[in-house]
Amino acid sequence: MAQATPKIRILQGAEPDLSAATYQIHDESHTIGNALRWMIMKNPKVEFCGYSAPHPSENHINMRIQMYDGLSSLTALLEALKNLDDLCVTIDEAYTHSMQNDQYERWDEKS
Amino acid sequence: MASSSSSHLPASVFNPRRHVGVHAERVSDVASTEFPGHYPGEDHSWSLAKFKENLKVSVKRLSQRSVEFDLVGVDASIANAFRRIMLSEVPTLAIEDVFVFNNTSVIHDEVLSHRLGLIPINVDPRLFEFRQDIPLDRNTLVFRLNVTCERIKKASKDGPQYINEYVRSGDLEWVPQGEQESVFASNPPAATNKDIVLAKLRPGQTIEMELHAIKGVGKEHAKWSPVATASYRLHPLILLNPSKPVPPHLAQKFASCFSPGVVKVSPDGQVSIDERHLRKETMSREVLRHKEFEGCVELKRIRDWFIFSVESEGPYTPESLFPESIKVMRGKIASIREAAEALLADSQDLGSGSAPGASAGPDADGDVEMA
């Protein structure tokens, strides 16, 4: 079935309607963990969001999301992922625009 | 008001909510508090339009090896994510396997191999695949290193005595494999810097080895990191207290507490901050050491104004490193999204396909796994 560890797993103790759940994301670290946590917190329906990297020897993070009004935390997670993607695209466009149009100092750096 | 608006700070910079306080022995207000619900009546939920309005990316300096740019309007977690990715998850090529046929130099095999691994190679990693098990021309680059040191017969007293005294990175010879010959015809793979000394030899000593370079990421070993370093600092801010001005006779001393050019002293001893040079301030906090300036000045940093400095070490041009890191970030987001969508489909299947009375969602021990 799942020989490799699944990318995301919902840990024990989650609410049946997923209004509160802990997601264990494998092969990820603070890089995506902190950024995703910030984006999930920007959702006004989220009551609580936090993440931790339980042990540095094990390469996974635990993300806890609790929602108001019995909404599903999985939809909040997906929405935050989509928003993060939009954010990356926006930054990329702004950087490319600046690279092509801004006046910046070009200097010769000797090796 | 100002003639060139780009050289002066925008008024929004003075909003105290954006400031990190820098004191003599601590920093205050480090984390951002702008989350929905924290300030009653204000809406801080995510809005792409508002983000676009506040975002400012501007490149400041560019050379062949490094780039300095400003990223304004993002949270620290995002800026840090890009910094971490540039350091450890943008792939490069580096020598991994060293087959030693003959090494009679004083440098041990493993030490020499370690040095070889750290040599930056000027090949675009996007043309290669990661190697799983089998070395192929698509995932391995082969070099040969064959150097023997000899004494120069009839050498003059002061001139060079030996041929091939130094083994340099320029002595690596590329051995084209399969398709590589045609793909790299115009730009043969080599070390980016051919003057790196790898070993020193004396007459009779030989080094003969075959080197295999593969694609990897900095996470696994620092030799695969594409940057010399990628770092950012927060834009500094110096606020003078109007109700306690700096005494004119101490104006010069005050100006010398900061980086040169940041504080302007007028002829009659009035002190002011030169906004165009404020970013040069290194926040040494020297001014907080002197009792006579207590209460005259507040040192701050602007929480969401990141001054990135990226120095490229290998094949990437410095201006392309940031877009590469954004690509890697989007790849990570996509893989998590795929997994989360599978989880969603799973839980919906369980919900709609289950018989009435059976519980939907997590099974007996609470785990909902991907199929």
Tab-separated table of C-alpha atoms in Angstrom, chain A:
chain	number	residue	atom	x	y	z
A	1	MET	CA	0.000	0.000	0.000
A	2	ALA	CA	1.983	3.038	1.203
A	3	GLN	CA	5.547	1.720	1.288
A	4	ALA	CA	7.075	5.146	1.303
A	5	THR	CA	5.795	7.312	4.141
A	6	PRO	CA	2.834	9.399	2.959
A	7	LYS	CA	3.561	13.064	2.456
A	8	ILE	CA	0.813	14.133	4.869
A	9	ARG	CA	-0.713	12.070	7.653
A	10	ILE	CA	-3.383	13.124	10.129
A	11	LEU	CA	-2.315	12.219	13.628
A	12	GLN	CA	-4.441	10.509	16.260
A	13	GLY	CA	-6.932	12.582	18.202
A	14	ALA	CA	-8.327	14.635	15.338
A	15	GLU	CA	-11.955	15.699	15.453
A	16	PRO	CA	-14.219	13.611	13.181
A	17	ASP	CA	-15.150	16.615	11.084
A	18	LEU	CA	-11.499	17.728	11.000
A	19	SER	CA	-12.297	21.022	12.708
A	20	ALA	CA	-9.201	20.356	14.818
A	21	ALA	CA	-6.386	18.165	13.522
A	22	THR	CA	-2.646	17.715	13.563
A	23	TYR	CA	-1.026	17.116	10.184
A	24	GLN	CA	2.321	15.418	9.992
A	25	ILE	CA	4.147	16.540	6.827
A	26	HIS	CA	7.199	14.486	5.833
A	27	ASP	CA	10.441	15.655	4.232
A	28	GLU	CA	9.751	19.246	5.178
A	29	SER	CA	11.329	21.549	7.700
A	30	HIS	CA	10.966	25.054	9.038
A	31	THR	CA	11.351	26.390	5.512
A	32	ILE	CA	7.806	25.541	4.511
A	33	GLY	CA	6.509	25.018	8.066
A	34	ASN	CA	6.860	28.603	9.261
A	35	ALA	CA	5.676	30.099	5.975
A	36	LEU	CA	2.611	27.836	5.876
A	37	ARG	CA	1.813	28.555	9.520
A	38	TRP	CA	1.879	32.299	8.864
A	39	MET	CA	-0.451	31.961	5.892
A	40	ILE	CA	-2.889	29.721	7.792
A	41	MET	CA	-2.980	32.268	10.631
A	42	LYS	CA	-4.031	34.934	8.119
A	43	ASN	CA	-7.336	33.064	7.773
A	44	PRO	CA	-9.895	34.678	10.139
A	45	LYS	CA	-11.692	31.349	10.682
A	46	VAL	CA	-8.625	29.734	12.229
A	47	GLU	CA	-8.772	29.577	16.012
A	48	PHE	CA	-5.307	28.135	16.497
A	49	CYS	CA	-2.360	27.265	14.290
A	50	GLY	CA	1.113	26.185	15.287
A	51	TYR	CA	3.819	23.911	13.996
A	52	SER	CA	6.801	22.110	15.448
A	53	ALA	CA	9.687	20.006	14.236
A	54	PRO	CA	9.592	17.297	16.921
A	55	HIS	CA	13.174	16.088	16.448
A	56	PRO	CA	15.962	17.268	14.147
A	57	SER	CA	16.943	13.680	13.327
A	58	GLU	CA	13.499	12.988	11.875
A	59	ASN	CA	12.682	15.055	8.843
A	60	HIS	CA	9.043	15.980	9.416
A	61	ILE	CA	6.878	18.715	10.955
A	62	ASN	CA	3.613	18.587	12.882
A	63	MET	CA	1.091	21.293	12.015
A	64	ARG	CA	-1.855	21.768	14.395
A	65	ILE	CA	-4.896	23.638	13.064
A	66	GLN	CA	-8.076	24.348	15.022
A	67	MET	CA	-11.026	26.110	13.386
A	68	TYR	CA	-13.991	28.158	14.566
A	69	ASP	CA	-17.578	27.182	13.676
A	70	GLY	CA	-16.754	23.501	13.051
A	71	LEU	CA	-15.190	24.242	9.660
A	72	SER	CA	-12.713	21.800	8.154
A	73	SER	CA	-9.038	22.476	8.824
A	74	LEU	CA	-8.131	20.585	5.648
A	75	THR	CA	-9.846	23.219	3.506
A	76	ALA	CA	-8.001	25.909	5.469
A	77	LEU	CA	-4.723	24.109	4.751
A	78	LEU	CA	-5.497	23.875	1.053
A	79	GLU	CA	-6.538	27.520	0.895
A	80	ALA	CA	-3.325	28.576	2.606
A	81	LEU	CA	-1.269	26.507	0.152
A	82	LYS	CA	-3.010	28.210	-2.743
A	83	ASN	CA	-2.428	31.648	-1.212
A	84	LEU	CA	1.246	30.865	-0.658
A	85	ASP	CA	1.538	29.895	-4.308
A	86	ASP	CA	-0.074	33.196	-5.386
A	87	LEU	CA	2.330	35.024	-3.084
A	88	CYS	CA	5.333	33.309	-4.706
A	89	VAL	CA	4.096	34.170	-8.184
A	90	THR	CA	3.567	37.812	-7.196
A	91	ILE	CA	7.058	38.113	-5.730
A	92	ASP	CA	8.560	36.462	-8.802
A	93	GLU	CA	6.806	38.916	-11.124
A	94	ALA	CA	7.821	41.906	-9.024
A	95	TYR	CA	11.460	40.747	-8.971
A	96	THR	CA	11.567	40.171	-12.716
A	97	HIS	CA	9.968	43.559	-13.283
A	98	SER	CA	12.544	45.240	-11.077
A	99	MET	CA	15.406	43.369	-12.720
A	100	GLN	CA	14.359	44.607	-16.135
A	101	ASN	CA	13.168	48.119	-15.391
A	102	ASP	CA	14.855	49.530	-12.318
A	103	GLN	CA	17.961	51.671	-12.330
A	104	TYR	CA	20.494	49.872	-10.187
A	105	GLU	CA	24.209	50.040	-9.715
A	106	ARG	CA	26.194	47.580	-11.787
A	107	TRP	CA	29.694	47.043	-10.542
A	108	ASP	CA	32.659	44.905	-11.430
A	109	GLU	CA	33.508	42.358	-8.759
A	110	LYS	CA	36.917	40.857	-9.155
A	111	SER	CA	37.094	37.133	-8.501
